[in-house]
PDB file of C-alpha atoms in Angstrom:
ATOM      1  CA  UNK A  14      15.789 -33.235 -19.487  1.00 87.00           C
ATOM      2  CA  UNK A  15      14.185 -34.666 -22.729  1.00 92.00           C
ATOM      3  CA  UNK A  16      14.805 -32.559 -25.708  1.00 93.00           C
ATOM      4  CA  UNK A  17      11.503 -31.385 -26.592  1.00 92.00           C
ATOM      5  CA  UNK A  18      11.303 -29.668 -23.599  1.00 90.00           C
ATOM      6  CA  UNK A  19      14.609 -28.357 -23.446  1.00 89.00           C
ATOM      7  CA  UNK A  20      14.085 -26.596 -26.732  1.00 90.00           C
ATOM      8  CA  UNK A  21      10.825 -25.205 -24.940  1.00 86.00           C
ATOM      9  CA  UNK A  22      12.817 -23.814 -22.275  1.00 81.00           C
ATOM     10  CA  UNK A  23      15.010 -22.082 -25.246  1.00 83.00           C
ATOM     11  CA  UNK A  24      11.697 -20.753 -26.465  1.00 80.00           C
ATOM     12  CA  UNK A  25      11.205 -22.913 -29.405  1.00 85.00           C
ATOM     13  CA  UNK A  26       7.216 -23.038 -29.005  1.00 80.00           C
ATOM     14  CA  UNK A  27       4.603 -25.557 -27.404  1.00 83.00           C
ATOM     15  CA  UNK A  28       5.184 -28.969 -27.030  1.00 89.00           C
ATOM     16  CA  UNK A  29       4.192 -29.942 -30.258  1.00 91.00           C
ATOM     17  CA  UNK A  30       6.290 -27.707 -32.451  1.00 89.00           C
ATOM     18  CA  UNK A  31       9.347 -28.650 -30.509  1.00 92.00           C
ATOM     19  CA  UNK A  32       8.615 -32.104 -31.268  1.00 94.00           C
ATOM     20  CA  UNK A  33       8.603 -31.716 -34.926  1.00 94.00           C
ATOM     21  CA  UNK A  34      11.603 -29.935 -34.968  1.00 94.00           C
ATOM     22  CA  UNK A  35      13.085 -32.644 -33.894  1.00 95.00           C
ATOM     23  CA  UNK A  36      11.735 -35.620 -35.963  1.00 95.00           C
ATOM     24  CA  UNK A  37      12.115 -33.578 -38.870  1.00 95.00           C
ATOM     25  CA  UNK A  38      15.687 -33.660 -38.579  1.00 94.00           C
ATOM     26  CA  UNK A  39      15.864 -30.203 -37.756  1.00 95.00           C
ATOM     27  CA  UNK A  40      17.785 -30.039 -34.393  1.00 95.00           C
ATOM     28  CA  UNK A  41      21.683 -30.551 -34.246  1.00 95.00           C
ATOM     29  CA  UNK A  42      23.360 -31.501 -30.606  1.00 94.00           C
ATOM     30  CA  UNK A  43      27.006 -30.960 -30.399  1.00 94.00           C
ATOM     31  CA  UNK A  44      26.987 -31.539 -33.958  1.00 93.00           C
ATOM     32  CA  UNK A  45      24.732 -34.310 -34.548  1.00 93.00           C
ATOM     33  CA  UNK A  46      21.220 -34.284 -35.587  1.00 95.00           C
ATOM     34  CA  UNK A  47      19.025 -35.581 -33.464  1.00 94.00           C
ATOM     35  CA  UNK A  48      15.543 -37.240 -33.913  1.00 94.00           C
ATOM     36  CA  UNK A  49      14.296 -38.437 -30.801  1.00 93.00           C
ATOM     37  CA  UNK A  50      12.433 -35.989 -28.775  1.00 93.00           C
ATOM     38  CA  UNK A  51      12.718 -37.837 -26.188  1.00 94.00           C
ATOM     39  CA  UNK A  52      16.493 -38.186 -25.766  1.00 93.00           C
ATOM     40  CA  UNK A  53      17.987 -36.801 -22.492  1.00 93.00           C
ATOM     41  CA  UNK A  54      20.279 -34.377 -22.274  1.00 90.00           C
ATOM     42  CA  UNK A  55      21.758 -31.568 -19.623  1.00 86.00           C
ATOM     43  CA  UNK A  56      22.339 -28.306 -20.392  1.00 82.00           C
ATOM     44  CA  UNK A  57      25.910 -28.591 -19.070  1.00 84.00           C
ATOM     45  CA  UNK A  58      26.424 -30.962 -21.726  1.00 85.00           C
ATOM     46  CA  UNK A  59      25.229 -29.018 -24.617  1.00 90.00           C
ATOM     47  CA  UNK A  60      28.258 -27.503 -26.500  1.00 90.00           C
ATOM     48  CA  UNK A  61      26.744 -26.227 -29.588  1.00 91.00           C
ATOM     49  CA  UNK A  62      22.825 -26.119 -30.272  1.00 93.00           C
ATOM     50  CA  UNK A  63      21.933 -25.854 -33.919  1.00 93.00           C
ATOM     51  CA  UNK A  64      17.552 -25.220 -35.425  1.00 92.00           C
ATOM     52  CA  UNK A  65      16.872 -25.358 -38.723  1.00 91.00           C
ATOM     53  CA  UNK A  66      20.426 -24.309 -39.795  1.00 91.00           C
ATOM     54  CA  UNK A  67      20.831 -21.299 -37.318  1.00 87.00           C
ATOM     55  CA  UNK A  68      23.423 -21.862 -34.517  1.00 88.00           C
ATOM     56  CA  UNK A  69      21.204 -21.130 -31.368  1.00 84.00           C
ATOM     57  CA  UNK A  70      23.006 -19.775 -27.674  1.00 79.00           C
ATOM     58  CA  UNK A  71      21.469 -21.489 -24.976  1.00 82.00           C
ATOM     59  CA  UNK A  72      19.477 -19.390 -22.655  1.00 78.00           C
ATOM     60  CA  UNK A  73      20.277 -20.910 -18.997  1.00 76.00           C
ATOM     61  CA  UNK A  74      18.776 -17.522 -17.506  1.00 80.00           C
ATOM     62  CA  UNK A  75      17.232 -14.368 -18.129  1.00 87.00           C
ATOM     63  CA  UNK A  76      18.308 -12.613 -21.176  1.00 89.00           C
ATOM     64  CA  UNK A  77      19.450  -9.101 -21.375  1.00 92.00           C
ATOM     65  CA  UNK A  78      19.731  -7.938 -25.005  1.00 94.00           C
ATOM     66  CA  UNK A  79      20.964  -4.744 -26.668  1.00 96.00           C
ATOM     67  CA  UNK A  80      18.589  -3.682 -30.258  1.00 97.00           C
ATOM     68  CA  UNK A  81      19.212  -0.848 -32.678  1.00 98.00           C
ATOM     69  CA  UNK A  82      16.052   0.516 -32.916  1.00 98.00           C
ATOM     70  CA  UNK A  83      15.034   1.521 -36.306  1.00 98.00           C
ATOM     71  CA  UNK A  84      12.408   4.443 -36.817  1.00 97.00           C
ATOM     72  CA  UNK A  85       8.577   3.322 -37.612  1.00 97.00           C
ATOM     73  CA  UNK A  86       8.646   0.937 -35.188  1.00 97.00           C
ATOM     74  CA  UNK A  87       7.007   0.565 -32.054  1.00 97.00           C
ATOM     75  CA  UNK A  88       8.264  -0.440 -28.756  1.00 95.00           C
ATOM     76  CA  UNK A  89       5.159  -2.368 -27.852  1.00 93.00           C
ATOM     77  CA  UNK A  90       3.854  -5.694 -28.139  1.00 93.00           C
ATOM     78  CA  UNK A  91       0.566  -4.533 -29.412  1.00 92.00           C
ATOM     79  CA  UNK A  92       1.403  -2.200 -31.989  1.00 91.00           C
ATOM     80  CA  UNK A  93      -1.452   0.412 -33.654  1.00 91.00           C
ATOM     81  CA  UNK A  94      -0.028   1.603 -36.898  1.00 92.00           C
ATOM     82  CA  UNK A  95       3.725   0.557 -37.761  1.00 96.00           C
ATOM     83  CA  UNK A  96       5.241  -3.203 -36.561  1.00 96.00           C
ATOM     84  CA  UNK A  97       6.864  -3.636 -33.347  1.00 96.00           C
ATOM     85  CA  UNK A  98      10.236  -3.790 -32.155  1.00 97.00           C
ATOM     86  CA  UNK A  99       9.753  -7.441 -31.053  1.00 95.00           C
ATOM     87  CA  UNK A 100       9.812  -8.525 -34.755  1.00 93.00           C
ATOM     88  CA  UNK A 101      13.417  -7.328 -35.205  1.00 95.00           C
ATOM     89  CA  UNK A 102      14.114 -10.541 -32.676  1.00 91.00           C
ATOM     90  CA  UNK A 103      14.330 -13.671 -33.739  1.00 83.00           C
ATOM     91  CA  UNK A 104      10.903 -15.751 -33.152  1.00 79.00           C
ATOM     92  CA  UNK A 105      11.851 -18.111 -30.237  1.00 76.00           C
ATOM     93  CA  UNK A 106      12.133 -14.999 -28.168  1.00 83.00           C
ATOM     94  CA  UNK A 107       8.194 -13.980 -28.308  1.00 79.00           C
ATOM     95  CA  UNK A 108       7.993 -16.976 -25.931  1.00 76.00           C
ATOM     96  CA  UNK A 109       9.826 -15.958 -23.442  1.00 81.00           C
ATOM     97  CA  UNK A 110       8.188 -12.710 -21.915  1.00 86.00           C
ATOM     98  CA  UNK A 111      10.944  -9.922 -22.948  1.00 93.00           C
ATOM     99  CA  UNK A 112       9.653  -6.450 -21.877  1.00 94.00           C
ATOM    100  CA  UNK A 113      11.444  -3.293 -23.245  1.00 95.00           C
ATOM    101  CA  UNK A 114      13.683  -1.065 -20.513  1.00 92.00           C
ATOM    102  CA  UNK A 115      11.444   2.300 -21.043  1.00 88.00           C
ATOM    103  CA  UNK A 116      10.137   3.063 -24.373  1.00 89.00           C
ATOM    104  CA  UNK A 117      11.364   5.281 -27.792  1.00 94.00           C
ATOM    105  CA  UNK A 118       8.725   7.073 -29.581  1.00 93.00           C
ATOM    106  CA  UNK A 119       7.713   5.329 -33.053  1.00 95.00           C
ATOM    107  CA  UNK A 120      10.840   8.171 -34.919  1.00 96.00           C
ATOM    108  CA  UNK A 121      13.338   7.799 -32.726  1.00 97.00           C
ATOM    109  CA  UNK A 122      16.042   5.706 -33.187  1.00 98.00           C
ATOM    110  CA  UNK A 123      18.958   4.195 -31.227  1.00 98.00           C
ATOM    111  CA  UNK A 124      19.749   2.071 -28.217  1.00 98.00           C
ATOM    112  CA  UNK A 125      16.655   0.058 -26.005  1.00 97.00           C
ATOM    113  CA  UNK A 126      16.972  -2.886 -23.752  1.00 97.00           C
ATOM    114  CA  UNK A 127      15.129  -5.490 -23.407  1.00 96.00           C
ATOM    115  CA  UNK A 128      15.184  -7.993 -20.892  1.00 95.00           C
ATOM    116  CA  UNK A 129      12.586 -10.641 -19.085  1.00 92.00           C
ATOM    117  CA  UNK A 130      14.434  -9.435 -15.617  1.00 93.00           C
ATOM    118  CA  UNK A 131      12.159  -7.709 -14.209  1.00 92.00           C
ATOM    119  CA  UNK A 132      14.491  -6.758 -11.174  1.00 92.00           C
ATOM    120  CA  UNK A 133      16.294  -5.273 -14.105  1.00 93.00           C
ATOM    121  CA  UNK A 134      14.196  -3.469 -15.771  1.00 92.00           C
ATOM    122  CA  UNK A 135      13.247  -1.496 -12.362  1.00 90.00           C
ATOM    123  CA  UNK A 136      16.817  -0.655 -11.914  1.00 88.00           C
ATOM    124  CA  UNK A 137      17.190   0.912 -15.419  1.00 89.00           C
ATOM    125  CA  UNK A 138      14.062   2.184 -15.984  1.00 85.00           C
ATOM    126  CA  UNK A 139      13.070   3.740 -12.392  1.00 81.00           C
ATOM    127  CA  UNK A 140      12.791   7.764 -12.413  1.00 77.00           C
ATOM    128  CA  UNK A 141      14.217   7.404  -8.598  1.00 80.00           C
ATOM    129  CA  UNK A 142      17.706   5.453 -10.047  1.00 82.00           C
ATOM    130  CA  UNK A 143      18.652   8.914 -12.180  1.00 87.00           C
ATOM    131  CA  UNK A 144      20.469   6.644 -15.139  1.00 91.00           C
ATOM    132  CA  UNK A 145      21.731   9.019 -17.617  1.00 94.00           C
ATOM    133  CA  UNK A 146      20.512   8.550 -21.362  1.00 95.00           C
ATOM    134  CA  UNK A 147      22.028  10.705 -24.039  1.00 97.00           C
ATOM    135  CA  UNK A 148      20.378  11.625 -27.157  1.00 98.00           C
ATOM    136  CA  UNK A 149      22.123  12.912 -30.138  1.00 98.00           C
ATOM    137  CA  UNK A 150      19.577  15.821 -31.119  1.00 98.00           C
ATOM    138  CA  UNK A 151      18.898  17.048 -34.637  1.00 98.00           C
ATOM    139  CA  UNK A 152      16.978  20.717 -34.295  1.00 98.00           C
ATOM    140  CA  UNK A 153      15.152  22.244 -37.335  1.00 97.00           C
ATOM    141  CA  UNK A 154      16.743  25.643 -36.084  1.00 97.00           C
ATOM    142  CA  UNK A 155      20.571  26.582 -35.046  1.00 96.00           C
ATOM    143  CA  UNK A 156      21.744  25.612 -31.933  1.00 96.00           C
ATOM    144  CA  UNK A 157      21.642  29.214 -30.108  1.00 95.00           C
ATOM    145  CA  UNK A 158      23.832  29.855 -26.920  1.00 94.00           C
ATOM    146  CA  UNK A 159      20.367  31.335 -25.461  1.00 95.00           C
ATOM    147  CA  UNK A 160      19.131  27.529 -26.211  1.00 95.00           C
ATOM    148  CA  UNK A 161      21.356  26.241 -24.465  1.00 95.00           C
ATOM    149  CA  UNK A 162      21.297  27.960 -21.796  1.00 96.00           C
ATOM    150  CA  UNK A 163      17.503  27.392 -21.616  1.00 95.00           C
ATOM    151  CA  UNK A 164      17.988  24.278 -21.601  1.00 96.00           C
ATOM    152  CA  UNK A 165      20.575  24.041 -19.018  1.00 95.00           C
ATOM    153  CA  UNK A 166      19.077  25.850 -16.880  1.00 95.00           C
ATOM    154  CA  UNK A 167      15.441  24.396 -17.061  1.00 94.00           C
ATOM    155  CA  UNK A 168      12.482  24.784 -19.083  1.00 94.00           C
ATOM    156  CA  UNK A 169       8.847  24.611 -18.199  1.00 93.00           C
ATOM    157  CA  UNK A 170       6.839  21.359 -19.829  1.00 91.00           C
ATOM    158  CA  UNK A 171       2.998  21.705 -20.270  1.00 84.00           C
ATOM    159  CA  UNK A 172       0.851  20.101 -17.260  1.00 81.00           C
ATOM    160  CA  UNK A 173       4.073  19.808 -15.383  1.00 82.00           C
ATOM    161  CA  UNK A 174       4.562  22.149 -12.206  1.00 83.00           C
ATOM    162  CA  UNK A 175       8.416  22.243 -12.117  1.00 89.00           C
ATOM    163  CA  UNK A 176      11.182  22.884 -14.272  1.00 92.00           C
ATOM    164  CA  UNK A 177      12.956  20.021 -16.305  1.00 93.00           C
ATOM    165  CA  UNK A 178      17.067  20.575 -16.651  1.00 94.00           C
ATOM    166  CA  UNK A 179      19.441  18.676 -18.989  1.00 95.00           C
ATOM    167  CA  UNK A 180      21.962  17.168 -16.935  1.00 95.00           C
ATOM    168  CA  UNK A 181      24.594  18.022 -20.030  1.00 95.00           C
ATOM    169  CA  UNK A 182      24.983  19.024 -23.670  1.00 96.00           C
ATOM    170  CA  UNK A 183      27.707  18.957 -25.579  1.00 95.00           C
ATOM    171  CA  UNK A 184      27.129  21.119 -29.082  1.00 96.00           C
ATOM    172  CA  UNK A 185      28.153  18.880 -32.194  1.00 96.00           C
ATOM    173  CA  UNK A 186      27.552  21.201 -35.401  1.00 96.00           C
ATOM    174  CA  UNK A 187      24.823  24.043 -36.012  1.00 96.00           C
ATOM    175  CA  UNK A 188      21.968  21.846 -35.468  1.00 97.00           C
ATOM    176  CA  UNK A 189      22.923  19.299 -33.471  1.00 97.00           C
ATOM    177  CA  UNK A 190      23.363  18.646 -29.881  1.00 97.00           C
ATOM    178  CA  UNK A 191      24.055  15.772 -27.095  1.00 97.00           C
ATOM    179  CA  UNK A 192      21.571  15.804 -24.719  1.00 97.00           C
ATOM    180  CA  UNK A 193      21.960  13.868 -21.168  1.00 97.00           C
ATOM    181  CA  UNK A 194      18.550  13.715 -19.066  1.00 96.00           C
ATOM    182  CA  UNK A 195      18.315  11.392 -16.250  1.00 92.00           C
ATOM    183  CA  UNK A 196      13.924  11.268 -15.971  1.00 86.00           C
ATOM    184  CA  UNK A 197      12.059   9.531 -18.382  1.00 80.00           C
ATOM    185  CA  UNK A 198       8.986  11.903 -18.983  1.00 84.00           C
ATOM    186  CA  UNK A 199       6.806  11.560 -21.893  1.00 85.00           C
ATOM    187  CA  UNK A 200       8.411  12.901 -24.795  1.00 90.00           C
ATOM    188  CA  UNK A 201      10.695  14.544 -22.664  1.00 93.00           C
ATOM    189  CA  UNK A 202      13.084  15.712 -24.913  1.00 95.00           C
ATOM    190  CA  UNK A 203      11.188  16.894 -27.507  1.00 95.00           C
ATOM    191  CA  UNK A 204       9.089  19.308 -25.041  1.00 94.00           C
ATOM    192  CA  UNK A 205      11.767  20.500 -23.605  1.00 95.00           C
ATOM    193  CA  UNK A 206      13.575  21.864 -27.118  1.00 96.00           C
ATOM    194  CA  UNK A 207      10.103  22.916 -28.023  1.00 95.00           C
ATOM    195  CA  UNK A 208       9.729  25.102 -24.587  1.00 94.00           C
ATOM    196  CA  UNK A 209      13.264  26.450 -25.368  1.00 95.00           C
ATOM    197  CA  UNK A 210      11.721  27.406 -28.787  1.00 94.00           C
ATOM    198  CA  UNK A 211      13.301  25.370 -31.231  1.00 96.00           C
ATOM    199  CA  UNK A 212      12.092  21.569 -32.550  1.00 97.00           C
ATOM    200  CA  UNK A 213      13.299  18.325 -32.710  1.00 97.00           C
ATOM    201  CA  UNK A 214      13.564  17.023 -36.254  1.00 97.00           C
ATOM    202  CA  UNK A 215      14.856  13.674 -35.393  1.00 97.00           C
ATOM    203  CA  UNK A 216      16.156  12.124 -32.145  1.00 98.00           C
ATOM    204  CA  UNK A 217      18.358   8.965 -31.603  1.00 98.00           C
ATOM    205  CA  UNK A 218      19.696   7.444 -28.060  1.00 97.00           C
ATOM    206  CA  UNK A 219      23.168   6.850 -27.805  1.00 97.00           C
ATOM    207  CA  UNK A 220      23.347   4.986 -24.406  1.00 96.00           C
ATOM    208  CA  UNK A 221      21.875   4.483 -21.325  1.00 94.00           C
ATOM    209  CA  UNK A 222      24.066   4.839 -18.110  1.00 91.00           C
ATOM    210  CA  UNK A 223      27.181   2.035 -19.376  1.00 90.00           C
ATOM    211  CA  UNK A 224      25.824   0.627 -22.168  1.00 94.00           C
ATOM    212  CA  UNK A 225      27.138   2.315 -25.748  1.00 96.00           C
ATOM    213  CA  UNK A 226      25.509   1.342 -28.334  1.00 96.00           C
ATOM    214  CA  UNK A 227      28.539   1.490 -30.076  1.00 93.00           C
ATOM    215  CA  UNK A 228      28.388   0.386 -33.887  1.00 94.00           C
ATOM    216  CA  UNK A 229      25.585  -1.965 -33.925  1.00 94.00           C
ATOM    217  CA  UNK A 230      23.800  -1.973 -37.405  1.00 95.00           C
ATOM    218  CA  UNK A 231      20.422  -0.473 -37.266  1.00 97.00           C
ATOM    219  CA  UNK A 232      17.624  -2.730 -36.745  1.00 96.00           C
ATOM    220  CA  UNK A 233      20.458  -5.810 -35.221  1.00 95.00           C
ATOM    221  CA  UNK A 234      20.642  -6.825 -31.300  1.00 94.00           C
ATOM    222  CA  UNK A 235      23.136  -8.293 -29.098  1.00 92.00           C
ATOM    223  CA  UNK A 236      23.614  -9.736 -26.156  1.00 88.00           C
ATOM    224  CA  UNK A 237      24.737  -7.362 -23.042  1.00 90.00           C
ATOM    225  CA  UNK A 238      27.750  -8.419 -22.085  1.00 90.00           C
ATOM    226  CA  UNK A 239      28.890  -9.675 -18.707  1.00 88.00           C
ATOM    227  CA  UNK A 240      30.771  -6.262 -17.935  1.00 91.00           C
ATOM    228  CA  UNK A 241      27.573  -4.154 -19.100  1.00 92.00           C
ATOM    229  CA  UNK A 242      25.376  -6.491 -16.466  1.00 91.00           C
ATOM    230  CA  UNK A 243      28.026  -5.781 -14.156  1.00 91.00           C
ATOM    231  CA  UNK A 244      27.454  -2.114 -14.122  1.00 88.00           C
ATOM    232  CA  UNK A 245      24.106  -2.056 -12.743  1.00 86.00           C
ATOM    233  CA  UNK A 246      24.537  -4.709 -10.623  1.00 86.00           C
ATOM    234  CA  UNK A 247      23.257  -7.919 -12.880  1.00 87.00           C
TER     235      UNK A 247
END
Protein backbone atom coordinates (compact mmCIF):
# COMPACT_ATOMS: atom_id res chain seq x y z
CA UNK A 1 0.00 0.00 0.00
CA UNK A 2 1.48 3.49 -0.88
CA UNK A 3 1.85 5.69 2.07
CA UNK A 4 -0.48 8.37 1.39
CA UNK A 5 -3.11 6.14 1.56
CA UNK A 6 -2.07 4.20 4.35
CA UNK A 7 -2.02 7.29 6.50
CA UNK A 8 -5.70 7.76 5.10
CA UNK A 9 -6.66 4.53 6.36
CA UNK A 10 -5.12 5.81 9.91
CA UNK A 11 -7.40 8.77 9.46
CA UNK A 12 -4.92 11.34 8.56
CA UNK A 13 -7.40 13.28 6.08
CA UNK A 14 -8.05 13.32 2.17
CA UNK A 15 -5.63 12.48 -0.20
CA UNK A 16 -4.09 15.63 -0.39
CA UNK A 17 -3.29 16.36 3.22
CA UNK A 18 -1.75 12.97 3.57
CA UNK A 19 0.43 13.81 0.82
CA UNK A 20 1.86 16.83 2.35
CA UNK A 21 2.50 15.26 5.39
CA UNK A 22 4.66 13.37 3.82
CA UNK A 23 6.77 15.67 1.53
CA UNK A 24 7.00 17.95 4.27
CA UNK A 25 9.05 15.66 6.12
CA UNK A 26 6.51 15.09 8.54
CA UNK A 27 5.99 11.25 8.60
CA UNK A 28 8.58 8.87 10.37
CA UNK A 29 8.52 4.88 9.36
CA UNK A 30 10.24 2.65 11.75
CA UNK A 31 12.26 5.55 12.51
CA UNK A 32 13.01 7.16 9.36
CA UNK A 33 11.38 10.02 7.75
CA UNK A 34 9.94 9.46 4.82
CA UNK A 35 9.15 11.72 1.76
CA UNK A 36 7.76 9.81 -0.91
CA UNK A 37 4.10 9.36 -0.80
CA UNK A 38 4.29 6.97 -2.91
CA UNK A 39 6.57 4.45 -1.19
CA UNK A 40 5.04 1.00 -0.42
CA UNK A 41 4.72 -0.35 2.62
CA UNK A 42 2.53 -3.20 4.67
CA UNK A 43 1.09 -2.72 7.71
CA UNK A 44 2.80 -5.86 9.06
CA UNK A 45 5.89 -4.11 8.47
CA UNK A 46 5.24 -0.95 10.24
CA UNK A 47 6.92 -1.05 13.73
CA UNK A 48 6.61 2.41 14.89
CA UNK A 49 4.52 5.22 12.99
CA UNK A 50 5.50 8.73 13.93
CA UNK A 51 3.17 12.50 12.45
CA UNK A 52 4.38 15.58 13.08
CA UNK A 53 6.31 14.49 16.24
CA UNK A 54 3.43 12.41 17.89
CA UNK A 55 4.05 8.60 17.98
CA UNK A 56 0.79 7.33 16.21
CA UNK A 57 -0.74 3.36 16.98
CA UNK A 58 -1.78 1.93 13.91
CA UNK A 59 -5.42 1.29 13.58
CA UNK A 60 -5.63 -2.25 11.64
CA UNK A 61 -9.44 -2.42 12.83
CA UNK A 62 -12.14 -0.84 14.55
CA UNK A 63 -11.24 1.14 17.51
CA UNK A 64 -12.77 0.85 20.87
CA UNK A 65 -11.69 3.73 23.14
CA UNK A 66 -12.28 4.57 26.80
CA UNK A 67 -12.73 8.93 27.48
CA UNK A 68 -13.10 10.72 30.79
CA UNK A 69 -15.77 12.80 30.12
CA UNK A 70 -15.47 16.21 31.45
CA UNK A 71 -18.72 18.30 32.35
CA UNK A 72 -19.90 21.07 29.61
CA UNK A 73 -19.41 18.91 27.03
CA UNK A 74 -21.60 17.26 24.76
CA UNK A 75 -21.71 13.78 23.59
CA UNK A 76 -22.72 14.71 20.08
CA UNK A 77 -21.18 15.50 16.94
CA UNK A 78 -23.32 18.48 16.39
CA UNK A 79 -23.16 20.25 19.50
CA UNK A 80 -25.80 23.40 20.42
CA UNK A 81 -24.23 25.31 23.23
CA UNK A 82 -20.91 23.81 24.85
CA UNK A 83 -18.09 21.74 22.46
CA UNK A 84 -18.33 18.16 21.96
CA UNK A 85 -16.77 15.25 23.34
CA UNK A 86 -15.17 14.41 19.94
CA UNK A 87 -12.71 17.34 20.42
CA UNK A 88 -11.14 15.72 23.51
CA UNK A 89 -9.78 13.07 20.62
CA UNK A 90 -7.11 13.63 18.75
CA UNK A 91 -8.06 14.99 15.05
CA UNK A 92 -7.30 11.93 12.82
CA UNK A 93 -10.13 10.25 14.62
CA UNK A 94 -13.08 12.67 13.21
CA UNK A 95 -12.33 10.67 10.03
CA UNK A 96 -13.06 7.64 10.99
CA UNK A 97 -16.87 7.52 11.99
CA UNK A 98 -16.58 6.95 15.99
CA UNK A 99 -20.12 7.01 17.51
CA UNK A 100 -20.49 7.29 21.36
CA UNK A 101 -21.88 3.90 23.37
CA UNK A 102 -25.18 5.81 24.82
CA UNK A 103 -24.92 9.33 25.79
CA UNK A 104 -24.06 11.56 29.32
CA UNK A 105 -25.98 14.63 29.79
CA UNK A 106 -23.84 17.95 29.09
CA UNK A 107 -22.97 17.86 33.62
CA UNK A 108 -22.25 14.61 34.00
CA UNK A 109 -19.06 13.32 34.11
CA UNK A 110 -17.23 9.97 33.95
CA UNK A 111 -16.76 6.93 31.77
CA UNK A 112 -18.31 6.77 27.76
CA UNK A 113 -17.23 4.57 24.96
CA UNK A 114 -16.78 5.19 21.84
CA UNK A 115 -16.27 2.96 19.13
CA UNK A 116 -16.92 2.81 15.06
CA UNK A 117 -18.21 -1.02 15.83
CA UNK A 118 -21.35 -0.77 15.37
CA UNK A 119 -21.99 -4.53 16.36
CA UNK A 120 -20.53 -3.08 19.50
CA UNK A 121 -22.20 -0.41 20.24
CA UNK A 122 -25.63 -2.54 20.03
CA UNK A 123 -24.26 -4.90 22.52
CA UNK A 124 -23.45 -2.16 25.10
CA UNK A 125 -25.88 0.17 24.49
CA UNK A 126 -29.16 -2.12 23.88
CA UNK A 127 -31.96 -1.71 26.76
CA UNK A 128 -32.63 -5.66 25.99
CA UNK A 129 -28.60 -6.59 26.98
CA UNK A 130 -29.32 -5.18 30.85
CA UNK A 131 -25.38 -3.93 31.17
CA UNK A 132 -25.04 -2.48 34.51
CA UNK A 133 -23.73 1.25 34.75
CA UNK A 134 -23.00 2.70 38.13
CA UNK A 135 -23.14 6.25 38.96
CA UNK A 136 -21.57 7.77 41.92
CA UNK A 137 -24.54 10.20 43.01
CA UNK A 138 -24.12 13.53 44.75
CA UNK A 139 -27.83 14.56 46.31
CA UNK A 140 -28.52 18.19 47.47
CA UNK A 141 -30.38 16.45 50.50
CA UNK A 142 -29.19 13.46 53.01
CA UNK A 143 -29.29 10.19 51.88
CA UNK A 144 -32.56 8.96 53.91
CA UNK A 145 -33.15 5.14 54.54
CA UNK A 146 -36.86 6.01 53.21
CA UNK A 147 -34.76 7.11 49.90
CA UNK A 148 -33.39 4.33 49.59
CA UNK A 149 -35.79 2.28 49.94
CA UNK A 150 -37.76 4.27 47.32
CA UNK A 151 -35.44 3.80 45.24
CA UNK A 152 -34.94 0.19 45.64
CA UNK A 153 -38.00 -0.59 45.43
CA UNK A 154 -39.14 1.55 42.35
CA UNK A 155 -40.22 4.92 41.66
CA UNK A 156 -42.68 6.26 39.18
CA UNK A 157 -40.99 8.55 36.16
CA UNK A 158 -43.31 11.13 34.40
CA UNK A 159 -44.93 9.80 30.96
CA UNK A 160 -43.68 6.40 31.92
CA UNK A 161 -46.39 3.66 32.87
CA UNK A 162 -44.20 1.39 35.08
CA UNK A 163 -41.97 1.61 37.86
CA UNK A 164 -38.10 2.09 37.40
CA UNK A 165 -35.85 0.06 40.25
CA UNK A 166 -32.11 0.51 40.96
CA UNK A 167 -30.56 -2.70 40.54
CA UNK A 168 -28.12 -1.62 43.72
CA UNK A 169 -26.86 1.19 45.93
CA UNK A 170 -24.31 1.20 48.07
CA UNK A 171 -24.45 4.52 50.56
CA UNK A 172 -20.94 6.35 50.51
CA UNK A 173 -21.33 9.46 53.01
CA UNK A 174 -24.54 11.68 53.82
CA UNK A 175 -25.05 12.74 50.37
CA UNK A 176 -23.74 10.41 48.32
CA UNK A 177 -24.71 7.18 46.85
CA UNK A 178 -23.70 4.34 44.13
CA UNK A 179 -26.30 3.82 41.94
CA UNK A 180 -26.44 0.58 39.50
CA UNK A 181 -29.35 0.79 36.75
CA UNK A 182 -29.27 -1.51 33.91
CA UNK A 183 -31.93 0.76 31.24
CA UNK A 184 -30.79 3.70 29.70
CA UNK A 185 -33.90 6.09 29.96
CA UNK A 186 -33.63 9.69 29.46
CA UNK A 187 -32.21 11.23 32.37
CA UNK A 188 -32.91 8.28 34.17
CA UNK A 189 -31.21 8.82 37.16
CA UNK A 190 -31.92 12.09 37.86
CA UNK A 191 -35.89 11.42 37.65
CA UNK A 192 -35.74 8.78 39.57
CA UNK A 193 -33.93 10.70 42.81
CA UNK A 194 -36.28 13.48 41.96
CA UNK A 195 -39.52 11.01 42.22
CA UNK A 196 -37.94 9.71 45.49
CA UNK A 197 -37.90 13.45 46.51
CA UNK A 198 -34.50 14.43 46.70
CA UNK A 199 -32.11 15.98 43.60
CA UNK A 200 -29.19 15.23 41.90
CA UNK A 201 -26.54 17.91 42.27
CA UNK A 202 -23.97 16.27 40.19
CA UNK A 203 -23.68 12.78 38.65
CA UNK A 204 -20.54 10.89 37.33
CA UNK A 205 -20.39 7.14 35.73
CA UNK A 206 -18.05 4.91 37.16
CA UNK A 207 -18.29 1.92 34.70
CA UNK A 208 -20.26 0.21 32.44
CA UNK A 209 -20.68 -3.65 32.85
CA UNK A 210 -16.39 -4.56 32.93
CA UNK A 211 -14.99 -1.58 32.05
CA UNK A 212 -13.66 0.70 35.28
CA UNK A 213 -12.79 3.69 34.51
CA UNK A 214 -10.28 3.39 36.92
CA UNK A 215 -7.88 6.53 37.31
CA UNK A 216 -7.99 8.03 33.97
CA UNK A 217 -7.44 11.90 34.14
CA UNK A 218 -10.50 13.80 33.32
CA UNK A 219 -10.93 14.84 29.86
CA UNK A 220 -7.93 11.80 28.63
CA UNK A 221 -8.97 8.43 26.63
CA UNK A 222 -7.53 5.11 26.18
CA UNK A 223 -7.66 2.35 24.37
CA UNK A 224 -9.99 -0.71 25.73
CA UNK A 225 -7.94 -3.27 26.30
CA UNK A 226 -8.00 -6.76 24.85
CA UNK A 227 -9.48 -8.27 28.22
CA UNK A 228 -12.23 -5.37 28.40
CA UNK A 229 -13.22 -6.40 24.50
CA UNK A 230 -13.18 -9.77 25.75
CA UNK A 231 -15.94 -9.26 28.17
CA UNK A 232 -18.61 -8.47 25.86
CA UNK A 233 -17.60 -10.61 23.38
CA UNK A 234 -15.21 -8.21 21.01
Amino acid sequence: MELYRLLQQQGFGGRKECRQLIEYGLVQVNGEVVDNYRAQYELADIASLVVDDEPWPLVTGPLYLLLHKPANYETSHKPQCHPSIYRLLPDQFSNLDLSAVGRLDVDTTGLILLSNDGQFIHALSSPKKLVPKVYRVTLKHEATAELIAKLQSGVYLNDEAREFAADSIEQIDAHTILLTITEGKYHQVKRMVAAASNRVEALHRESLGAIVLGDLPVGEWRHLTAEERAAFGF
